[in-house]
PDB file of C-alpha atoms in Angstrom:
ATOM      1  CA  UNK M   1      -3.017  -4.389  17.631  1.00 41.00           C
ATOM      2  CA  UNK M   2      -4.153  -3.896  14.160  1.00 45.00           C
ATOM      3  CA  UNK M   3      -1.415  -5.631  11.067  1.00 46.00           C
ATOM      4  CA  UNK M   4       1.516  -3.965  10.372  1.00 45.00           C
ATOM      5  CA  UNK M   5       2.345  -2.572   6.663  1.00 45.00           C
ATOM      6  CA  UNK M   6       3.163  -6.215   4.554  1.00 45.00           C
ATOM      7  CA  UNK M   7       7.024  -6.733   3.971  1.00 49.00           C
ATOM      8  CA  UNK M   8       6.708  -8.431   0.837  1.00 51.00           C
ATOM      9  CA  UNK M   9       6.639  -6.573  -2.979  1.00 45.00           C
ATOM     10  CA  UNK M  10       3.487  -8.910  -4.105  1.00 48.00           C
ATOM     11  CA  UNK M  11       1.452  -6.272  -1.876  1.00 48.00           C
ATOM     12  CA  UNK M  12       2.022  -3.231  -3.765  1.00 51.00           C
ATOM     13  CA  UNK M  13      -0.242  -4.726  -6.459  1.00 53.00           C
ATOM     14  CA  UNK M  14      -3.137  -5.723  -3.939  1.00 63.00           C
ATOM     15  CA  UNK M  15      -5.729  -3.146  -4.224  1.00 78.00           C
ATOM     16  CA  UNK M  16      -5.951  -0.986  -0.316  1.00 84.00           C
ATOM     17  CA  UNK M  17      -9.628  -2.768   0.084  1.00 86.00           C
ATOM     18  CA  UNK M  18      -8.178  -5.767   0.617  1.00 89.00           C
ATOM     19  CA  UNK M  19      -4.787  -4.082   2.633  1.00 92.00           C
ATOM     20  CA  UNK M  20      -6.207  -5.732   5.625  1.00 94.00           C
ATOM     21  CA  UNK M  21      -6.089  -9.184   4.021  1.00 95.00           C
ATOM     22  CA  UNK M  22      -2.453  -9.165   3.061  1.00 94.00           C
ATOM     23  CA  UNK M  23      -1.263  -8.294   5.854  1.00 94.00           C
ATOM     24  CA  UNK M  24      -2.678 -11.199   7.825  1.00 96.00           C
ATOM     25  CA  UNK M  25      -1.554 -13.327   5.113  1.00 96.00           C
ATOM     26  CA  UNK M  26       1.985 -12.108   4.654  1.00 94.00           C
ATOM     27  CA  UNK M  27       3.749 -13.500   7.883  1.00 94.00           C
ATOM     28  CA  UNK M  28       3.068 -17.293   5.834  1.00 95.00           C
ATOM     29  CA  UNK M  29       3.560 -15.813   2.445  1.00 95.00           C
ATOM     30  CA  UNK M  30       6.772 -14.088   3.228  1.00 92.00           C
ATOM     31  CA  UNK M  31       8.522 -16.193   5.381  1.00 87.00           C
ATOM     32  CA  UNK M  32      11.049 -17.681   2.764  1.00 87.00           C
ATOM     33  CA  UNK M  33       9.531 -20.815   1.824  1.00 92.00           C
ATOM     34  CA  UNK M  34       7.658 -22.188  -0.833  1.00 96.00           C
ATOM     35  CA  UNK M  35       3.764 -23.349   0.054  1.00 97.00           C
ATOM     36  CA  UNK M  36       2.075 -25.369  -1.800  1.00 96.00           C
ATOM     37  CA  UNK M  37      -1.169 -23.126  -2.335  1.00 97.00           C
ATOM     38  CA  UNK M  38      -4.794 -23.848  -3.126  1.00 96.00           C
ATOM     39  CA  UNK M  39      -6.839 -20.674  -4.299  1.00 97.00           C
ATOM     40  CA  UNK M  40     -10.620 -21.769  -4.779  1.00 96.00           C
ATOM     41  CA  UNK M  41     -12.635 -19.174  -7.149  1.00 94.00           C
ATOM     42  CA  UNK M  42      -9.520 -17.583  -7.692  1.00 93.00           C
ATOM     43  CA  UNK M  43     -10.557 -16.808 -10.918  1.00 89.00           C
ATOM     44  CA  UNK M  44      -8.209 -14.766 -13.167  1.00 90.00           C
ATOM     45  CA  UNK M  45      -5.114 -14.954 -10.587  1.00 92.00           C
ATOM     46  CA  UNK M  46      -5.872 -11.976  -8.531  1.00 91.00           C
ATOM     47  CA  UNK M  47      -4.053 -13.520  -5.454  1.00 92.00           C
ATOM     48  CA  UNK M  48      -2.540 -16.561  -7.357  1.00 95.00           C
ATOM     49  CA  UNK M  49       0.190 -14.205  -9.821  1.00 95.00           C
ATOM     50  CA  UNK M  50       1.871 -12.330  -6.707  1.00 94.00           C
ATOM     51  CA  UNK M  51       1.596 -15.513  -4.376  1.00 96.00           C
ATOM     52  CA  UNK M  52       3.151 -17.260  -7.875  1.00 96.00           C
ATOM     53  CA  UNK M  53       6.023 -14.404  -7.914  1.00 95.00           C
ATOM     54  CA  UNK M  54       7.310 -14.709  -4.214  1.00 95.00           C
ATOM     55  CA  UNK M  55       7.671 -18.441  -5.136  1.00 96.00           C
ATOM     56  CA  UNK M  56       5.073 -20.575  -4.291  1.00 97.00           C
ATOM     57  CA  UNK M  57       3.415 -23.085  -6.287  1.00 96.00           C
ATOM     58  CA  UNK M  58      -0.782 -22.316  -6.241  1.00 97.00           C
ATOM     59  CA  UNK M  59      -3.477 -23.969  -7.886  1.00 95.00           C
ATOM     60  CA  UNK M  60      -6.474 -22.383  -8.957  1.00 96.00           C
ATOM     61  CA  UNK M  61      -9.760 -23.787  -8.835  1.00 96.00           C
ATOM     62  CA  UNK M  62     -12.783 -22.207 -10.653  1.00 95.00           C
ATOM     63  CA  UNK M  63     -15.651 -23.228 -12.482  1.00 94.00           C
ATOM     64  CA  UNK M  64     -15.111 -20.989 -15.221  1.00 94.00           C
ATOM     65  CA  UNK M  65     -12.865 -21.616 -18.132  1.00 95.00           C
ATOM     66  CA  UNK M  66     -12.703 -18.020 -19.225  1.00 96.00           C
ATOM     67  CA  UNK M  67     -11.127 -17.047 -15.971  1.00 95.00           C
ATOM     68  CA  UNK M  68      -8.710 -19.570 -15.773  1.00 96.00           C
ATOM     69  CA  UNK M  69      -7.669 -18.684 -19.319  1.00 96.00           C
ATOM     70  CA  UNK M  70      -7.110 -15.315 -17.934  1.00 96.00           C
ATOM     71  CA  UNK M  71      -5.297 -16.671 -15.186  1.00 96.00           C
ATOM     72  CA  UNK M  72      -2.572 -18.635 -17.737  1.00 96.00           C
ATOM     73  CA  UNK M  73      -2.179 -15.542 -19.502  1.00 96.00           C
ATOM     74  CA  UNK M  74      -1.817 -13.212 -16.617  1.00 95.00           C
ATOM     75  CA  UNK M  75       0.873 -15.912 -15.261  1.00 97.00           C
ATOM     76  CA  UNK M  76       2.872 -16.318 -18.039  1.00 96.00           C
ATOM     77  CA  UNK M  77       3.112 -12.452 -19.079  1.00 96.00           C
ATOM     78  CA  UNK M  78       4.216 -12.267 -15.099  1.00 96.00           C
ATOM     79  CA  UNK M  79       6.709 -14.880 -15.533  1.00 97.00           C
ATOM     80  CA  UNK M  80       5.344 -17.631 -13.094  1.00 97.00           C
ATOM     81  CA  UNK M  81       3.404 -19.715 -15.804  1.00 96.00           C
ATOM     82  CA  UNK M  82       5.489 -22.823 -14.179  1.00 96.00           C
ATOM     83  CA  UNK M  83       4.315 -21.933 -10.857  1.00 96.00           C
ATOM     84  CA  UNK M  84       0.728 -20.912 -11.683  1.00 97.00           C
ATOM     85  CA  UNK M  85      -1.804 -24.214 -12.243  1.00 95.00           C
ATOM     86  CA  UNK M  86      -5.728 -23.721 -13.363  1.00 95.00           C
ATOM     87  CA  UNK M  87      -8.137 -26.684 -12.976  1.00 94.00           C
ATOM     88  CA  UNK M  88     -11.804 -26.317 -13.632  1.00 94.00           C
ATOM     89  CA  UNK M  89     -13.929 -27.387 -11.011  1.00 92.00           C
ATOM     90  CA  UNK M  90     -16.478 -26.651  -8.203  1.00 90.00           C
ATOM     91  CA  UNK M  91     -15.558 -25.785  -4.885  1.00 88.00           C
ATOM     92  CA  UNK M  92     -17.913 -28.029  -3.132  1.00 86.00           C
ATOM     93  CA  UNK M  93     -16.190 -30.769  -5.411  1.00 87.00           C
ATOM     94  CA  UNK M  94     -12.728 -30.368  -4.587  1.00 88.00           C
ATOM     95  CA  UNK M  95     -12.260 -33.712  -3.987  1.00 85.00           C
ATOM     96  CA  UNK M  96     -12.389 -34.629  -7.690  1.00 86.00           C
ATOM     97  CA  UNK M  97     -10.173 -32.137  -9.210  1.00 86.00           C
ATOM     98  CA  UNK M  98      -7.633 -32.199  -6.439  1.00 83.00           C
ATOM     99  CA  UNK M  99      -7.947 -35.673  -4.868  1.00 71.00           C
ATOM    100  CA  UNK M 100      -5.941 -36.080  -1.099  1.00 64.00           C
ATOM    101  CA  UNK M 101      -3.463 -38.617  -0.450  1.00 53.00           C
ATOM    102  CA  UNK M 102      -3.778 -41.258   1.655  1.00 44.00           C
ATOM    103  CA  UNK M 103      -2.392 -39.675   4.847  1.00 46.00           C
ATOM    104  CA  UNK M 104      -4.989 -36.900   4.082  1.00 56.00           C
ATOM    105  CA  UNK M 105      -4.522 -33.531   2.463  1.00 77.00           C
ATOM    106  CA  UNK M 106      -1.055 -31.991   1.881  1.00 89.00           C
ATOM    107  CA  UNK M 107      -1.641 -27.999   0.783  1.00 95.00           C
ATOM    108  CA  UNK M 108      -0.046 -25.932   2.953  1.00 96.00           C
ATOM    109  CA  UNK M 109      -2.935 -22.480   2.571  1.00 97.00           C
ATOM    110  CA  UNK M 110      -5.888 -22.792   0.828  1.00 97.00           C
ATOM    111  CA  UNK M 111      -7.698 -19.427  -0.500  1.00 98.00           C
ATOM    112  CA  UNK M 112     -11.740 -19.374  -0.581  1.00 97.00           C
ATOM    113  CA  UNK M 113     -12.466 -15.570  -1.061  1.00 97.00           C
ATOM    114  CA  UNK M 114     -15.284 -14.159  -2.310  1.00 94.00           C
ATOM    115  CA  UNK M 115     -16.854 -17.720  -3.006  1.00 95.00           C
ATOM    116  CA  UNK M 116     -19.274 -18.669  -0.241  1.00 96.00           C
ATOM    117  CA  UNK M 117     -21.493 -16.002  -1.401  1.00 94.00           C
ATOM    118  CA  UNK M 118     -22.216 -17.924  -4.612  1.00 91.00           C
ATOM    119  CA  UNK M 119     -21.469 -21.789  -3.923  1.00 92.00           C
ATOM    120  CA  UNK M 120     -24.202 -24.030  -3.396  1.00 90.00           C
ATOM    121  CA  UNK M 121     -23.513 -24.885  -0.404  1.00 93.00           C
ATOM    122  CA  UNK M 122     -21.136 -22.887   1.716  1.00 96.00           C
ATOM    123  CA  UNK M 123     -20.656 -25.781   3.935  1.00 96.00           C
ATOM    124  CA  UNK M 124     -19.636 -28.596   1.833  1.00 95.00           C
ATOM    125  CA  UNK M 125     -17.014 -25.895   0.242  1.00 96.00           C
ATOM    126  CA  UNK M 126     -15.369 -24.974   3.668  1.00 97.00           C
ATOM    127  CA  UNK M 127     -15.551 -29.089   4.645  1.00 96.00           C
ATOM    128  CA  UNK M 128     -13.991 -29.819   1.173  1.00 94.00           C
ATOM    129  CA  UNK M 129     -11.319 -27.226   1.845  1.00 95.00           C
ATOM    130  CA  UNK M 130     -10.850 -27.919   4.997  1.00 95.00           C
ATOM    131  CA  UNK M 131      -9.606 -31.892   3.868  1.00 94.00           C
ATOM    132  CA  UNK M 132      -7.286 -30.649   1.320  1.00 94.00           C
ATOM    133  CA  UNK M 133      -5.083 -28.742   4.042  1.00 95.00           C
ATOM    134  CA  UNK M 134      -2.485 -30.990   5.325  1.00 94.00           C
ATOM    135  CA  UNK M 135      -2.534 -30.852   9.427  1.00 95.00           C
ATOM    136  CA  UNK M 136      -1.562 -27.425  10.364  1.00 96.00           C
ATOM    137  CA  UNK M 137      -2.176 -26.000   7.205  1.00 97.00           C
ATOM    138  CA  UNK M 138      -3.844 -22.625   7.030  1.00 98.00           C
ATOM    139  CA  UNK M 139      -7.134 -21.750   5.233  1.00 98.00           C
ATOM    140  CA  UNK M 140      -7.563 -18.061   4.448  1.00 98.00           C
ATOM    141  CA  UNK M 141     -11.638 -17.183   4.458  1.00 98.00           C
ATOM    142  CA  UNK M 142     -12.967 -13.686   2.598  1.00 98.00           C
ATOM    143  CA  UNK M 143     -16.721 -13.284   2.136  1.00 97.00           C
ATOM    144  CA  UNK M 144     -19.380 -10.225   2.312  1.00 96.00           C
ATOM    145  CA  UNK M 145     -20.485  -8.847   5.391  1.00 96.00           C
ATOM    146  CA  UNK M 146     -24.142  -8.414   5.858  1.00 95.00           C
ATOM    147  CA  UNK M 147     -23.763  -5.522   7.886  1.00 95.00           C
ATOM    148  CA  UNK M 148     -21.499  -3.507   5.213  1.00 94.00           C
ATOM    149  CA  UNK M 149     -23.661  -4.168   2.516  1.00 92.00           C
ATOM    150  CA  UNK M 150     -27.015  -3.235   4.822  1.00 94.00           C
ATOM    151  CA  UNK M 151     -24.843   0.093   5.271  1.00 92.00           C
ATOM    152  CA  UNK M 152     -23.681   0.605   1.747  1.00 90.00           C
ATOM    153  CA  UNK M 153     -27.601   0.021   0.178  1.00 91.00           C
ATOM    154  CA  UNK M 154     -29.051   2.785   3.014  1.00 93.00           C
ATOM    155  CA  UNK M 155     -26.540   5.351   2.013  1.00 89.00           C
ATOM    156  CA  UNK M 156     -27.247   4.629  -1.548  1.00 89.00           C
ATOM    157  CA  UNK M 157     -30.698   5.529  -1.363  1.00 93.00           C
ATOM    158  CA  UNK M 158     -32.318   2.054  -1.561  1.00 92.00           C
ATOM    159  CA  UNK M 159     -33.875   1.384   2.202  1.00 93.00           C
ATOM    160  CA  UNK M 160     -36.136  -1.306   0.894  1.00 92.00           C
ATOM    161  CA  UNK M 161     -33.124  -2.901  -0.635  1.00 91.00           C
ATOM    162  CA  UNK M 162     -31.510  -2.288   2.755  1.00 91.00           C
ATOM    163  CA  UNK M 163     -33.833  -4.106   4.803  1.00 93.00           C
ATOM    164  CA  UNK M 164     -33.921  -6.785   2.851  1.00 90.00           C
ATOM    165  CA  UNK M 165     -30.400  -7.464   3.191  1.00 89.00           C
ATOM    166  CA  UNK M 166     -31.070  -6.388   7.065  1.00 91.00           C
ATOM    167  CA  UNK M 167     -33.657  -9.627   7.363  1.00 88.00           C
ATOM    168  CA  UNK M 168     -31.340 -11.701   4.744  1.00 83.00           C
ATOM    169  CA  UNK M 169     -33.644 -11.730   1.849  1.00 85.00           C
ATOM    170  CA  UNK M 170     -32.866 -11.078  -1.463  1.00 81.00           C
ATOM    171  CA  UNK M 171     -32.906  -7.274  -1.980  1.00 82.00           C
ATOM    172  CA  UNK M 172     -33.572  -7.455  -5.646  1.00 77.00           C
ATOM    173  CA  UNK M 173     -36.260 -10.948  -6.203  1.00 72.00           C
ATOM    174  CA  UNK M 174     -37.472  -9.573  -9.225  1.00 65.00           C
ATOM    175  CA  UNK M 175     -34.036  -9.663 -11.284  1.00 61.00           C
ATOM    176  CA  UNK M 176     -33.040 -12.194 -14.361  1.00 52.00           C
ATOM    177  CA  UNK M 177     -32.251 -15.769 -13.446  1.00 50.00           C
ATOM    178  CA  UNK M 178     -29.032 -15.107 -11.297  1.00 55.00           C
ATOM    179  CA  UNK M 179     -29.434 -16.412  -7.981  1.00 58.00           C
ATOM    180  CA  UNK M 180     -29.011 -13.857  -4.850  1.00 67.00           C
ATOM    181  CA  UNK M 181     -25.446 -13.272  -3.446  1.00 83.00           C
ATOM    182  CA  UNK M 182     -24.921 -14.910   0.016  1.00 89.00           C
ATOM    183  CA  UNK M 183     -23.871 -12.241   3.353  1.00 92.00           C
ATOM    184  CA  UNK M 184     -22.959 -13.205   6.272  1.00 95.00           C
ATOM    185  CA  UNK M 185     -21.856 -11.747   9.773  1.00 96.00           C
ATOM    186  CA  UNK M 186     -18.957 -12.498  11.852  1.00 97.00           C
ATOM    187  CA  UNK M 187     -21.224 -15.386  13.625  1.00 97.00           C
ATOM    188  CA  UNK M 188     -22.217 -16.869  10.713  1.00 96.00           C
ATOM    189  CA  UNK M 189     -18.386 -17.284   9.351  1.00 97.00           C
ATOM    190  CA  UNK M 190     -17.345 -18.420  12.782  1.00 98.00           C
ATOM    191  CA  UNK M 191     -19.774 -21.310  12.698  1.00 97.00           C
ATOM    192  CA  UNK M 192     -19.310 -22.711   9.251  1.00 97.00           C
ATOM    193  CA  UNK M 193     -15.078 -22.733   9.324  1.00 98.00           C
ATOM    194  CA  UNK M 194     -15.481 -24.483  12.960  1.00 98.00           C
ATOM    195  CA  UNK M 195     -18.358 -26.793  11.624  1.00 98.00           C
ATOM    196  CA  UNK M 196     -15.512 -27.341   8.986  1.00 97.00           C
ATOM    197  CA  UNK M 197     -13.382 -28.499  11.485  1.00 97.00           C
ATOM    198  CA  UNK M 198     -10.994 -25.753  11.310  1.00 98.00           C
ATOM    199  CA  UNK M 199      -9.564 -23.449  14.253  1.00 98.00           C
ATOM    200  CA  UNK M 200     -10.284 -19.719  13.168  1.00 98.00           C
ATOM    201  CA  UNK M 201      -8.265 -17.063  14.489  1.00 96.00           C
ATOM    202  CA  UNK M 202      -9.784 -13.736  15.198  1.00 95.00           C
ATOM    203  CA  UNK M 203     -11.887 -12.425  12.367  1.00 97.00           C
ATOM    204  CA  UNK M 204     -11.163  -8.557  10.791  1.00 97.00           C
ATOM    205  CA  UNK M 205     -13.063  -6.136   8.360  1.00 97.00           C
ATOM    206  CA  UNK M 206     -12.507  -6.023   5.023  1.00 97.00           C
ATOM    207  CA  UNK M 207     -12.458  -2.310   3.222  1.00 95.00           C
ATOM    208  CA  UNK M 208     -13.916  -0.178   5.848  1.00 94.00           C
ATOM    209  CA  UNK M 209     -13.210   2.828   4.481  1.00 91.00           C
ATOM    210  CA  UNK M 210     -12.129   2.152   1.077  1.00 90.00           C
ATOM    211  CA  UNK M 211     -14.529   1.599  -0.900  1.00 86.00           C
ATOM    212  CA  UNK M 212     -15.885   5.046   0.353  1.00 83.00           C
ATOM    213  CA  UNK M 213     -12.679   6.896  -0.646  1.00 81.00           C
ATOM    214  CA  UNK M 214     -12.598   5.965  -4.155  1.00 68.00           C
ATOM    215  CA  UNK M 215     -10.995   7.240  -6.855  1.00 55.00           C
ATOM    216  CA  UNK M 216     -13.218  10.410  -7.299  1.00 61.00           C
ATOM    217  CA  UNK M 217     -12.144  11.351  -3.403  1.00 70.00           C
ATOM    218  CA  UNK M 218      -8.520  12.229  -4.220  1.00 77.00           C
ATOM    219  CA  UNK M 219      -7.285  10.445  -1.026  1.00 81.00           C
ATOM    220  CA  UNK M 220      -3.966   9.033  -1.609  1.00 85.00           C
ATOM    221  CA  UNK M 221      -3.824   5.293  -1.611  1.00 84.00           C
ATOM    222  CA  UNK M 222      -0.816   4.742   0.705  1.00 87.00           C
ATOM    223  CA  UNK M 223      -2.731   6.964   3.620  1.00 88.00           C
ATOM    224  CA  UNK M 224      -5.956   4.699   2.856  1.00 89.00           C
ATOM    225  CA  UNK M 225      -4.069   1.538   2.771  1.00 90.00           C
ATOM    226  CA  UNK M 226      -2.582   2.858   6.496  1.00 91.00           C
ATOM    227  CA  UNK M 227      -6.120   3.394   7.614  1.00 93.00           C
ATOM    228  CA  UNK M 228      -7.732   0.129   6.420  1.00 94.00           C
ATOM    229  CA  UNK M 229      -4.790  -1.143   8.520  1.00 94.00           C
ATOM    230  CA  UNK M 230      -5.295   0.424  11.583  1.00 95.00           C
ATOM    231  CA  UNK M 231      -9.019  -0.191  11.035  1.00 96.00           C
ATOM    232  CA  UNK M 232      -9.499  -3.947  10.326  1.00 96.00           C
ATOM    233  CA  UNK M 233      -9.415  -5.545  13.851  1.00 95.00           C
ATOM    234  CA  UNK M 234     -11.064  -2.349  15.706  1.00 95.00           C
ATOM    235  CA  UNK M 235     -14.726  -2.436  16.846  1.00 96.00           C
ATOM    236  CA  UNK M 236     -17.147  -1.080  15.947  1.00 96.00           C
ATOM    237  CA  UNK M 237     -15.591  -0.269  13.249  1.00 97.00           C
ATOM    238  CA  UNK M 238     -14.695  -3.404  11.415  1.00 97.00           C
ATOM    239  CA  UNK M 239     -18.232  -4.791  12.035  1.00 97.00           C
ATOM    240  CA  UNK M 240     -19.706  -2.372   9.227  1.00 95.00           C
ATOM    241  CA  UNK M 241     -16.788  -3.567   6.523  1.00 96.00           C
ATOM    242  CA  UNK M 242     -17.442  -4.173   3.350  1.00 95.00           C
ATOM    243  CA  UNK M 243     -16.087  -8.093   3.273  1.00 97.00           C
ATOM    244  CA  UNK M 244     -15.219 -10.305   6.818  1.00 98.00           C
ATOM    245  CA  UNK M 245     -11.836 -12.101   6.544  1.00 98.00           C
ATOM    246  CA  UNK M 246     -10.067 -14.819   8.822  1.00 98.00           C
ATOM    247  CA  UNK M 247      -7.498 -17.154   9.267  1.00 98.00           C
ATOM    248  CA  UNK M 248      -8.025 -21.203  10.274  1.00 98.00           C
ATOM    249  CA  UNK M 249      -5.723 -23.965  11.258  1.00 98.00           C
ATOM    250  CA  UNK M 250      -6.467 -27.536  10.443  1.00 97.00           C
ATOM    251  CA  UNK M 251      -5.798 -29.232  13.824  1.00 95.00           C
TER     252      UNK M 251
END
């Protein structure tokens, strides 16, 4: 059965790409108590501000100092400054900004979205994640599918480009000093949150349709967000998604 629309407010200001994402997430966010959250690359508060105004507490790890003084703005003008924490640091570092206890880690959901794609190593940042969660704890796992973005290059116009992507290389080799962005398929997610040690739950598509219907389309956003919804966890048509997205249990 694909999610249900989300219950809580916080998801009116979640863009409808990422409709499907909420709406796994909102059964923990929405339940009526507080979690003590971990958002790594969360950058400028994207996820952090509405977690931050249904009353948890989230800390925000990112490399960057202008997007974490983004985030303190964004926080305070939303009211949740107290709630709202920025710490600069790597993801594959995690230990030394947000050090465990001794019985081991004690955040309740931990956010890595879009951040495998540019980490050094995707597997130290899912094993580094994976020991701040206390037991049970939840990690919530966003990155780009290969498949989407093999899709989205061939209707652009750009088959070399395309194939590239198709045979993971990097579809542009000849740009400025920025390394290539990181895709990966459903298999390649599943392995590195279980070599994490994590338990992932069944994996959905991320903006199937919605970055297609953008603005220029005229499609309202309510009857996309409905679609992305009914979408997500459907073969075939989640496999050619934009982004991949799953949930994972510390054991």
């Amino acid at each position: 059965m694909p999610p249900s629309a989300p219950a809580s407010p916080a998801a009116d200001q979640v863009p409808a790409r990422a409709a499907a994402v909420w709406a796994a997430l909102d059964p923990l966010v929405a339940a009526g108590r507080p979690l003590r959250v971990l958002d790594v690359g969360g950058g400028s508060g994207t996820l952090a501000v509405p977690l931050a105004r249904l009353g948890h507490d989230v800390t925000v790890v990112d490399p960057s100092a202008d997007a974490l003084a983004t985030l303190t703005r964004r926080a305070q003008t939303a009211g949740v400054g107290e709630r709202v924490h920025g710490v600069q640091g790597d993801g594959d570092q995690l230990h030394e900004v947000v050090p465990a206890g001794e019985d081991g880690g004690s955040w309740d959901l931990a956010l890595c979205h879009s951040v495998l794609e540019v980490v050094d190593d995707p597997a130290a940042t899912l094993r580094e994640l994976a020991r701040a969660l206390r037991p049970g704890g939840t990690a919530s796992v966003a990155s780009a599918n290969r498949a989407g973005a093999v899709l989205a290059r061939a209707a652009a116009g750009h088959p070399v480009e395309a194939l590239a992507l198709l045979e993971d290389r990097d579809p542009a080799p000849r740009r400025a000093a920025r390394p290539a962005r990181r895709r990966f398929s459903p298999e390649d997610l599943l392995a590195l949150v279980e070599g994490a040690g994590l338990q992932p739950g069944s994996w959905r598509g991320v903006s199937v349709v919605a970055d297609l219907l953008d603005a220029t389309s005229g499609a309202a956003p309510d009857a996309v967000r409905r679609l992305e919804l009914a979408l997500a966890e459907s073969s075939p048509y989640r496999d050619v998604a934009a982004g991949l997205h799953l949930l994972a249990t510390r054991p």
